[in-house]
mmCIF file of C-alpha atoms in Angstrom:
data_model
loop_
_atom_site.group_PDB
_atom_site.id
_atom_site.type_symbol
_atom_site.label_atom_id
_atom_site.label_comp_id
_atom_site.label_asym_id
_atom_site.label_seq_id
_atom_site.Cartn_x
_atom_site.Cartn_y
_atom_site.Cartn_z
ATOM 1 C CA MET N 1 85.010 -32.104 39.659
ATOM 2 C CA SER N 2 81.620 -32.254 40.620
ATOM 3 C CA ALA N 3 79.855 -28.707 41.758
ATOM 4 C CA PRO N 4 79.482 -29.559 45.249
ATOM 5 C CA TYR N 5 82.657 -30.351 45.653
ATOM 6 C CA ILE N 6 83.667 -26.779 44.152
ATOM 7 C CA LEU N 7 81.305 -24.923 46.511
ATOM 8 C CA ASN N 8 82.887 -27.120 49.153
ATOM 9 C CA ARG N 9 86.236 -25.543 48.878
ATOM 10 C CA LEU N 10 85.085 -22.239 47.720
ATOM 11 C CA PHE N 11 83.482 -22.151 51.356
ATOM 12 C CA TYR N 12 86.104 -23.594 53.553
ATOM 13 C CA GLY N 13 87.884 -21.006 51.263
ATOM 14 C CA LEU N 14 85.541 -17.841 52.448
ATOM 15 C CA LEU N 15 85.810 -19.311 56.231
ATOM 16 C CA LEU N 16 89.868 -19.136 56.169
ATOM 17 C CA MET N 17 90.020 -15.614 54.679
ATOM 18 C CA LEU N 18 87.728 -14.681 57.754
ATOM 19 C CA GLY N 19 89.820 -16.510 60.825
ATOM 20 C CA VAL N 20 92.842 -14.749 58.488
ATOM 21 C CA VAL N 21 91.083 -11.135 58.834
ATOM 22 C CA VAL N 22 90.121 -11.618 62.716
ATOM 23 C CA LEU N 23 93.506 -12.826 63.349
ATOM 24 C CA ASN N 24 95.397 -9.842 61.575
ATOM 25 C CA PHE N 25 93.667 -7.172 63.131
ATOM 26 C CA LEU N 26 94.073 -8.833 66.670
ATOM 27 C CA LEU N 27 97.601 -9.512 66.626
ATOM 28 C CA ILE N 28 98.054 -6.110 64.664
ATOM 29 C CA ARG N 29 96.167 -4.001 67.456
ATOM 30 C CA LEU N 30 97.442 -5.603 70.416
ATOM 31 C CA ALA N 31 101.273 -5.504 69.120
ATOM 32 C CA PRO N 32 102.724 -3.167 71.645
ATOM 33 C CA GLY N 33 103.053 0.821 70.512
ATOM 34 C CA ASP N 34 100.164 3.796 69.565
ATOM 35 C CA PRO N 35 99.346 4.760 65.893
ATOM 36 C CA ALA N 36 98.086 7.745 67.202
ATOM 37 C CA LEU N 37 101.935 8.709 67.998
ATOM 38 C CA ALA N 38 103.249 7.988 64.845
ATOM 39 C CA ILE N 39 100.638 10.577 63.028
ATOM 40 C CA ALA N 40 100.811 13.108 65.816
ATOM 41 C CA GLY N 41 104.867 12.999 64.797
ATOM 42 C CA GLU N 42 104.304 13.306 60.904
ATOM 43 C CA MET N 43 102.229 16.183 61.890
ATOM 44 C CA GLY N 44 104.790 17.853 64.209
ATOM 45 C CA GLY N 45 102.517 17.650 67.375
ATOM 46 C CA ALA N 46 101.823 14.742 70.390
ATOM 47 C CA THR N 47 100.234 17.020 72.951
ATOM 48 C CA GLU N 48 97.415 15.562 74.739
ATOM 49 C CA GLU N 49 94.072 17.243 72.740
ATOM 50 C CA VAL N 50 96.481 16.628 69.901
ATOM 51 C CA LEU N 51 96.148 12.690 70.512
ATOM 52 C CA ALA N 52 93.067 12.392 71.446
ATOM 53 C CA SER N 53 91.518 14.292 68.831
ATOM 54 C CA ILE N 54 93.882 11.458 66.054
ATOM 55 C CA ARG N 55 92.214 8.676 68.236
ATOM 56 C CA LYS N 56 88.714 10.446 67.807
ATOM 57 C CA GLU N 57 88.824 11.057 64.184
ATOM 58 C CA TYR N 58 90.396 6.857 63.493
ATOM 59 C CA GLY N 59 87.822 5.515 65.871
ATOM 60 C CA LEU N 60 90.882 4.129 67.484
ATOM 61 C CA ASP N 61 89.608 5.704 71.232
ATOM 62 C CA ARG N 62 86.771 2.833 70.556
ATOM 63 C CA PRO N 63 86.975 -0.715 71.909
ATOM 64 C CA LEU N 64 89.031 -3.700 70.644
ATOM 65 C CA LEU N 65 86.117 -5.859 69.654
ATOM 66 C CA THR N 66 84.229 -3.046 68.441
ATOM 67 C CA GLN N 67 86.967 -1.526 66.579
ATOM 68 C CA LEU N 68 87.157 -5.421 64.907
ATOM 69 C CA GLY N 69 82.858 -5.601 64.040
ATOM 70 C CA ILE N 70 83.555 -2.281 62.220
ATOM 71 C CA TYR N 71 86.799 -3.658 60.035
ATOM 72 C CA VAL N 72 85.118 -6.850 59.227
ATOM 73 C CA GLY N 73 81.725 -4.981 58.142
ATOM 74 C CA ASN N 74 83.734 -2.696 55.709
ATOM 75 C CA VAL N 75 86.627 -6.010 54.320
ATOM 76 C CA VAL N 76 82.857 -7.960 53.483
ATOM 77 C CA ARG N 77 82.187 -4.670 51.155
ATOM 78 C CA LEU N 78 86.093 -4.394 49.842
ATOM 79 C CA ASP N 79 86.296 -1.463 51.790
ATOM 80 C CA LEU N 80 89.901 -1.867 53.909
ATOM 81 C CA GLY N 81 90.147 1.540 55.164
ATOM 82 C CA LYS N 82 91.990 4.716 54.997
ATOM 83 C CA SER N 83 95.670 4.569 55.377
ATOM 84 C CA PHE N 84 96.790 6.749 58.494
ATOM 85 C CA PHE N 85 100.518 7.598 56.605
ATOM 86 C CA PHE N 86 99.426 8.165 52.954
ATOM 87 C CA ASN N 87 95.944 9.592 53.052
ATOM 88 C CA GLN N 88 94.918 7.307 50.808
ATOM 89 C CA PRO N 89 92.323 4.511 50.406
ATOM 90 C CA VAL N 90 94.491 1.204 50.910
ATOM 91 C CA THR N 91 92.678 -0.448 48.083
ATOM 92 C CA GLN N 92 94.364 1.681 46.185
ATOM 93 C CA LEU N 93 97.624 1.988 47.329
ATOM 94 C CA ILE N 94 97.189 -1.703 46.835
ATOM 95 C CA ALA N 95 96.000 -2.281 43.679
ATOM 96 C CA GLU N 96 98.786 0.489 42.261
ATOM 97 C CA ARG N 97 100.946 -2.101 43.930
ATOM 98 C CA ILE N 98 99.969 -5.964 43.432
ATOM 99 C CA GLY N 99 100.505 -6.211 39.612
ATOM 100 C CA PRO N 100 104.024 -5.671 40.173
ATOM 101 C CA THR N 101 104.368 -8.341 42.965
ATOM 102 C CA ILE N 102 101.978 -11.058 41.344
ATOM 103 C CA LEU N 103 104.565 -10.267 37.972
ATOM 104 C CA LEU N 104 107.583 -11.301 40.329
ATOM 105 C CA VAL N 105 106.017 -14.097 42.302
ATOM 106 C CA VAL N 106 104.666 -15.722 39.120
ATOM 107 C CA THR N 107 107.485 -15.241 37.417
ATOM 108 C CA ALA N 108 110.283 -16.504 40.357
ATOM 109 C CA GLN N 109 107.663 -19.726 40.181
ATOM 110 C CA ALA N 110 107.448 -20.315 36.677
ATOM 111 C CA ILE N 111 111.830 -20.334 36.924
ATOM 112 C CA SER N 112 111.966 -22.605 40.276
ATOM 113 C CA ILE N 113 109.399 -24.873 38.922
ATOM 114 C CA VAL N 114 110.651 -25.444 35.434
ATOM 115 C CA LEU N 115 113.936 -25.357 35.972
ATOM 116 C CA GLY N 116 114.010 -27.230 39.554
ATOM 117 C CA VAL N 117 111.846 -30.343 37.673
ATOM 118 C CA PHE N 118 114.467 -30.056 34.455
ATOM 119 C CA LEU N 119 117.433 -30.233 37.498
ATOM 120 C CA GLY N 120 115.875 -33.177 39.118
ATOM 121 C CA VAL N 121 114.803 -35.058 35.957
ATOM 122 C CA ILE N 122 118.589 -34.778 34.998
ATOM 123 C CA ALA N 123 119.742 -35.899 39.073
ATOM 124 C CA ALA N 124 117.563 -38.807 38.629
ATOM 125 C CA ARG N 125 118.988 -40.692 34.965
ATOM 126 C CA LYS N 126 122.143 -41.080 36.667
ATOM 127 C CA PRO N 127 122.062 -40.731 40.695
ATOM 128 C CA HIS N 128 125.327 -41.351 41.068
ATOM 129 C CA GLY N 129 126.968 -39.232 38.481
ATOM 130 C CA VAL N 130 128.570 -36.922 38.580
ATOM 131 C CA ALA N 131 125.648 -33.886 37.363
ATOM 132 C CA SER N 132 123.461 -35.481 40.571
ATOM 133 C CA ALA N 133 126.313 -34.329 42.812
ATOM 134 C CA PHE N 134 127.078 -31.052 41.388
ATOM 135 C CA ILE N 135 122.801 -30.391 41.413
ATOM 136 C CA THR N 136 123.069 -31.691 44.383
ATOM 137 C CA VAL N 137 125.478 -29.354 45.764
ATOM 138 C CA PHE N 138 124.111 -26.778 44.152
ATOM 139 C CA ALA N 139 120.685 -27.064 45.474
ATOM 140 C CA THR N 140 121.607 -27.575 49.222
ATOM 141 C CA ILE N 141 123.333 -24.098 48.418
ATOM 142 C CA GLY N 142 120.417 -22.649 47.172
ATOM 143 C CA TYR N 143 118.524 -23.888 49.872
ATOM 144 C CA ALA N 144 120.734 -22.962 52.489
ATOM 145 C CA VAL N 145 121.223 -19.101 51.483
ATOM 146 C CA PRO N 146 119.318 -16.408 52.476
ATOM 147 C CA VAL N 147 117.294 -14.654 49.284
ATOM 148 C CA PHE N 148 118.377 -11.028 51.180
ATOM 149 C CA TRP N 149 121.578 -12.222 50.568
ATOM 150 C CA THR N 150 121.467 -13.052 47.095
ATOM 151 C CA GLY N 151 120.171 -10.445 46.160
ATOM 152 C CA ILE N 152 122.585 -8.245 47.858
ATOM 153 C CA MET N 153 125.114 -10.493 46.136
ATOM 154 C CA LEU N 154 124.020 -9.987 42.452
ATOM 155 C CA ILE N 155 123.239 -6.368 42.925
ATOM 156 C CA ILE N 156 127.292 -5.973 43.771
ATOM 157 C CA PHE N 157 128.520 -8.200 41.150
ATOM 158 C CA PHE N 158 125.938 -6.789 38.005
ATOM 159 C CA ALA N 159 126.469 -2.725 39.609
ATOM 160 C CA SER N 160 130.414 -3.391 40.020
ATOM 161 C CA TRP N 161 131.595 -6.041 37.890
ATOM 162 C CA LEU N 162 129.191 -6.823 35.439
ATOM 163 C CA PRO N 163 126.848 -4.293 34.225
ATOM 164 C CA VAL N 164 124.374 -5.515 32.019
ATOM 165 C CA PHE N 165 121.162 -5.934 34.503
ATOM 166 C CA PRO N 166 119.047 -2.707 36.159
ATOM 167 C CA VAL N 167 119.531 -3.641 40.193
ATOM 168 C CA GLU N 168 116.836 -1.746 40.924
ATOM 169 C CA GLY N 169 113.503 -0.278 39.761
ATOM 170 C CA MET N 170 111.061 -2.011 36.943
ATOM 171 C CA ARG N 171 111.733 0.795 34.343
ATOM 172 C CA SER N 172 113.895 2.777 32.970
ATOM 173 C CA VAL N 173 112.738 6.384 33.537
ATOM 174 C CA ARG N 174 114.617 7.262 29.479
ATOM 175 C CA LEU N 175 111.729 4.925 28.185
ATOM 176 C CA ARG N 176 108.587 5.847 29.806
ATOM 177 C CA ASP N 177 107.660 7.382 26.731
ATOM 178 C CA ALA N 178 108.417 4.462 24.414
ATOM 179 C CA ASP N 179 106.806 2.332 22.743
ATOM 180 C CA PHE N 180 104.884 -1.249 24.243
ATOM 181 C CA LEU N 181 107.125 -3.393 23.255
ATOM 182 C CA LEU N 182 109.910 -1.619 24.266
ATOM 183 C CA GLN N 183 108.854 -0.823 27.626
ATOM 184 C CA ILE N 184 108.057 -4.954 27.773
ATOM 185 C CA VAL N 185 111.593 -5.798 26.735
ATOM 186 C CA ASP N 186 112.109 -3.017 29.598
ATOM 187 C CA VAL N 187 110.391 -4.492 32.470
ATOM 188 C CA VAL N 188 111.991 -7.924 31.835
ATOM 189 C CA HIS N 189 114.880 -7.035 31.849
ATOM 190 C CA HIS N 190 114.491 -5.417 34.817
ATOM 191 C CA LEU N 191 112.761 -8.472 36.454
ATOM 192 C CA ILE N 192 115.299 -10.915 35.537
ATOM 193 C CA LEU N 193 117.644 -10.085 39.388
ATOM 194 C CA PRO N 194 114.808 -10.082 41.320
ATOM 195 C CA ALA N 195 112.957 -13.069 39.958
ATOM 196 C CA PHE N 196 115.879 -15.140 39.869
ATOM 197 C CA THR N 197 116.718 -13.790 43.222
ATOM 198 C CA LEU N 198 113.594 -15.432 44.665
ATOM 199 C CA ALA N 199 113.578 -17.953 42.628
ATOM 200 C CA MET N 200 116.646 -19.480 44.010
ATOM 201 C CA ILE N 201 115.416 -21.097 46.806
ATOM 202 C CA TYR N 202 112.393 -22.760 45.653
ATOM 203 C CA LEU N 203 114.722 -23.672 42.579
ATOM 204 C CA ALA N 204 116.572 -25.743 45.096
ATOM 205 C CA GLN N 205 113.708 -27.497 46.711
ATOM 206 C CA TYR N 206 111.937 -28.600 43.513
ATOM 207 C CA SER N 207 115.153 -30.117 42.194
ATOM 208 C CA ARG N 208 115.886 -32.540 45.266
ATOM 209 C CA LEU N 209 111.848 -32.994 45.645
ATOM 210 C CA SER N 210 111.748 -34.001 42.182
ATOM 211 C CA ARG N 211 114.736 -35.712 42.015
ATOM 212 C CA ALA N 212 113.510 -38.043 45.047
ATOM 213 C CA SER N 213 110.062 -38.191 43.702
ATOM 214 C CA MET N 214 111.691 -39.405 40.241
ATOM 215 C CA LEU N 215 113.782 -41.974 41.442
ATOM 216 C CA GLU N 216 111.045 -44.075 42.982
ATOM 217 C CA VAL N 217 109.043 -43.924 40.220
ATOM 218 C CA LEU N 218 111.441 -44.896 38.032
ATOM 219 C CA GLY N 219 111.799 -48.186 40.107
ATOM 220 C CA SER N 220 108.459 -49.089 39.161
ATOM 221 C CA ASP N 221 107.004 -51.878 37.104
ATOM 222 C CA TYR N 222 105.093 -49.689 34.883
ATOM 223 C CA ILE N 223 108.630 -47.988 33.657
ATOM 224 C CA ARG N 224 110.308 -51.861 33.439
ATOM 225 C CA THR N 225 107.578 -52.226 31.278
ATOM 226 C CA ALA N 226 108.079 -49.379 29.018
ATOM 227 C CA ARG N 227 111.512 -49.913 28.644
ATOM 228 C CA ALA N 228 110.735 -53.418 27.724
ATOM 229 C CA LYS N 229 108.288 -52.273 25.118
ATOM 230 C CA GLY N 230 111.342 -50.586 23.884
ATOM 231 C CA ALA N 231 110.598 -46.985 24.665
ATOM 232 C CA THR N 232 112.787 -43.989 24.115
ATOM 233 C CA GLU N 233 114.658 -42.979 27.225
ATOM 234 C CA ARG N 234 113.161 -39.668 26.672
ATOM 235 C CA SER N 235 109.972 -41.144 26.574
ATOM 236 C CA VAL N 236 110.288 -42.742 29.691
ATOM 237 C CA LEU N 237 111.660 -40.028 31.738
ATOM 238 C CA PHE N 238 108.954 -37.435 30.311
ATOM 239 C CA ARG N 239 105.992 -39.183 29.595
ATOM 240 C CA HIS N 240 105.801 -41.598 31.724
ATOM 241 C CA ALA N 241 107.407 -41.298 34.962
ATOM 242 C CA LEU N 242 107.362 -37.418 35.200
ATOM 243 C CA ARG N 243 103.518 -36.997 34.727
ATOM 244 C CA ASN N 244 103.167 -39.428 37.926
ATOM 245 C CA ALA N 245 106.330 -37.948 39.903
ATOM 246 C CA ALA N 246 105.109 -34.310 39.484
ATOM 247 C CA LEU N 247 101.856 -35.092 41.857
ATOM 248 C CA PRO N 248 104.110 -34.355 45.210
ATOM 249 C CA ILE N 249 105.862 -31.049 43.045
ATOM 250 C CA LEU N 250 102.452 -29.515 42.160
ATOM 251 C CA THR N 251 101.326 -30.032 45.952
ATOM 252 C CA VAL N 252 104.290 -28.493 47.265
ATOM 253 C CA ALA N 253 104.337 -25.816 44.593
ATOM 254 C CA GLY N 254 100.664 -24.965 46.111
ATOM 255 C CA LEU N 255 101.489 -24.789 49.419
ATOM 256 C CA GLN N 256 105.085 -22.720 49.211
ATOM 257 C CA PHE N 257 103.085 -19.737 47.577
ATOM 258 C CA GLY N 258 102.407 -18.676 50.595
ATOM 259 C CA ASN N 259 106.830 -18.552 51.715
ATOM 260 C CA LEU N 260 107.070 -17.252 48.222
ATOM 261 C CA ILE N 261 105.176 -14.207 48.410
ATOM 262 C CA SER N 262 106.863 -13.573 51.922
ATOM 263 C CA GLY N 263 110.192 -13.210 49.893
ATOM 264 C CA ALA N 264 108.857 -11.342 47.624
ATOM 265 C CA LEU N 265 108.426 -8.241 50.046
ATOM 266 C CA LEU N 266 112.244 -8.954 51.078
ATOM 267 C CA VAL N 267 113.379 -9.239 47.501
ATOM 268 C CA GLU N 268 111.488 -6.224 46.186
ATOM 269 C CA THR N 269 112.876 -4.029 49.681
ATOM 270 C CA VAL N 270 116.480 -5.459 48.215
ATOM 271 C CA PHE N 271 115.876 -3.951 44.932
ATOM 272 C CA ASN N 272 113.628 -1.463 45.271
ATOM 273 C CA TRP N 273 110.715 -3.152 43.149
ATOM 274 C CA PRO N 274 107.899 -1.904 43.195
ATOM 275 C CA GLY N 275 104.938 -3.973 44.374
ATOM 276 C CA MET N 276 103.637 -4.192 47.895
ATOM 277 C CA GLY N 277 106.979 -4.922 49.645
ATOM 278 C CA ARG N 278 107.887 -1.559 50.019
ATOM 279 C CA LEU N 279 104.545 -0.364 50.951
ATOM 280 C CA ALA N 280 104.875 -3.085 53.525
ATOM 281 C CA PHE N 281 107.243 -1.904 54.421
ATOM 282 C CA ASP N 282 106.852 2.050 54.880
ATOM 283 C CA SER N 283 103.547 0.888 57.043
ATOM 284 C CA VAL N 284 105.110 -1.114 59.430
ATOM 285 C CA LEU N 285 107.885 1.589 60.282
ATOM 286 C CA ARG N 286 105.318 4.550 60.592
ATOM 287 C CA ARG N 287 102.163 2.147 62.191
ATOM 288 C CA ASP N 288 99.722 2.384 59.641
ATOM 289 C CA TYR N 289 97.259 -0.229 60.830
ATOM 290 C CA PRO N 290 94.991 -0.273 57.785
ATOM 291 C CA THR N 291 97.638 -0.231 55.001
ATOM 292 C CA ILE N 292 99.611 -3.136 56.941
ATOM 293 C CA LEU N 293 96.477 -5.288 57.330
ATOM 294 C CA GLY N 294 95.340 -4.261 53.707
ATOM 295 C CA VAL N 295 98.331 -6.299 52.876
ATOM 296 C CA LEU N 296 98.275 -8.428 54.797
ATOM 297 C CA PHE N 297 94.856 -9.622 53.262
ATOM 298 C CA PHE N 298 95.653 -8.879 49.618
ATOM 299 C CA ALA N 299 99.077 -11.756 50.376
ATOM 300 C CA SER N 300 96.507 -14.097 52.403
ATOM 301 C CA LEU N 301 94.008 -14.103 49.494
ATOM 302 C CA LEU N 302 96.456 -14.696 46.422
ATOM 303 C CA VAL N 303 97.499 -17.620 48.566
ATOM 304 C CA VAL N 304 94.061 -19.042 49.385
ATOM 305 C CA ILE N 305 93.522 -18.711 45.826
ATOM 306 C CA VAL N 306 96.236 -20.120 44.503
ATOM 307 C CA ASN N 307 95.868 -23.217 46.847
ATOM 308 C CA ILE N 308 92.185 -23.598 45.940
ATOM 309 C CA LEU N 309 93.986 -23.655 42.479
ATOM 310 C CA THR N 310 96.072 -26.285 43.572
ATOM 311 C CA ASP N 311 93.794 -28.122 44.992
ATOM 312 C CA PHE N 312 91.353 -28.588 41.823
ATOM 313 C CA SER N 313 94.433 -28.980 39.183
ATOM 314 C CA TYR N 314 95.526 -32.252 41.331
ATOM 315 C CA ARG N 315 92.323 -33.475 41.005
ATOM 316 C CA LEU N 316 92.207 -33.033 37.273
ATOM 317 C CA ALA N 317 96.283 -34.551 37.200
ATOM 318 C CA ASP N 318 95.329 -37.477 38.927
ATOM 319 C CA PRO N 319 92.043 -39.782 38.046
ATOM 320 C CA ARG N 320 91.757 -41.257 41.253
ATOM 321 C CA LEU N 321 90.151 -38.152 42.953
ATOM 322 C CA ARG N 322 88.126 -36.839 40.474
ATOM 323 C CA ASP N 323 85.051 -38.542 41.843
ATOM 324 C CA ARG N 324 85.835 -38.097 45.555
ATOM 325 C CA GLN N 325 83.994 -35.432 48.056
#
C-alpha cells in the first residue's frame, strides 16, 4: 500500500467523523424535551428562575448553531464536555467503560468469525448432507432470534437450571483482591454468556456467507486442478478454497462492526456488563446530552477505525488491489 492511499483513507475517515459529530449533535438537540427539566428534577425544583439558571450554566440558552460550533471545536481538542447527571468529564466516564465494551465486542467478533467460517466450510463440503442441513437451520434460527431474547433465555437457563456461568457483572466481589491470573480467569468466566449472546446472530451470518462463498470457490478450475494433482481434501478446503472465499467474509466483518457495537449496548444492559451500554442507557433516560454524544462519538470512531483497517487488510489479502489508489 502506498502512502498516498493511506493518507487518502485517513482523510476520508476524519471527514466522516466530522459529519457524524455534526449529525449526532443536531439529532440530539432537535429531539423533543428539555435537559434543564431533567437536571432540575434531580435537584428537586423546576421554577422558571432555576431552569433559566441551568440553561445559562450549561450553555443551553445559546443559539443552536453557536452551540454546534462550540461543541465541534471542543471535540477537535478531545474535550467532550461535562456530564449533566454524573457531574464528571465525559471523557473520563467513557474511558472507565470503553475497555469492557471493546473486550466484549472483540471476543464476540472472534467467536462469530471462527465458528461461523468453520461451520460454513463443513456445510460446503457436503452441501446436500445432514450436517449442511443442520447448520442451515441453526443459522436461520440464530439470525432470526433477537439478541436480547437470547440473552434473557441464557440468564434463565444458567441462573435456574444449570448455574455454571455468572449471569451478570464482569467480576466477582469475592475475587476483587485475588491474584492477577485468577482475576483474568474470573473475567473470562463472566464474559462467556454475554459474548456468546452477542456472537450468536453474527455467527449465523458468517456461516451462511462462508458456505455460499465456499460453494462458489469449490467449483473453480484451480480447485479441480489441485484435486487432480493429488492434494488432500483438507488442503483443498483450508489452503486453496478458504483463502479466496474469506475475502467476502473479511468485507462483511468490517461492515458488521457497527451493528456489533449497537448489539453490545443491548447485551451489556441485559447482563449488567459494565461497559458503555449501561452508561448510554442511563444517559438517555436523563437526557444527558454530553454523555450521549460522547458515547455516540466513541462508537462511531471505533467503527471508522475498524473499517479503515478492514480496507487495508482486504488489500493485503488480495494482491490485485495493492497497487490501486
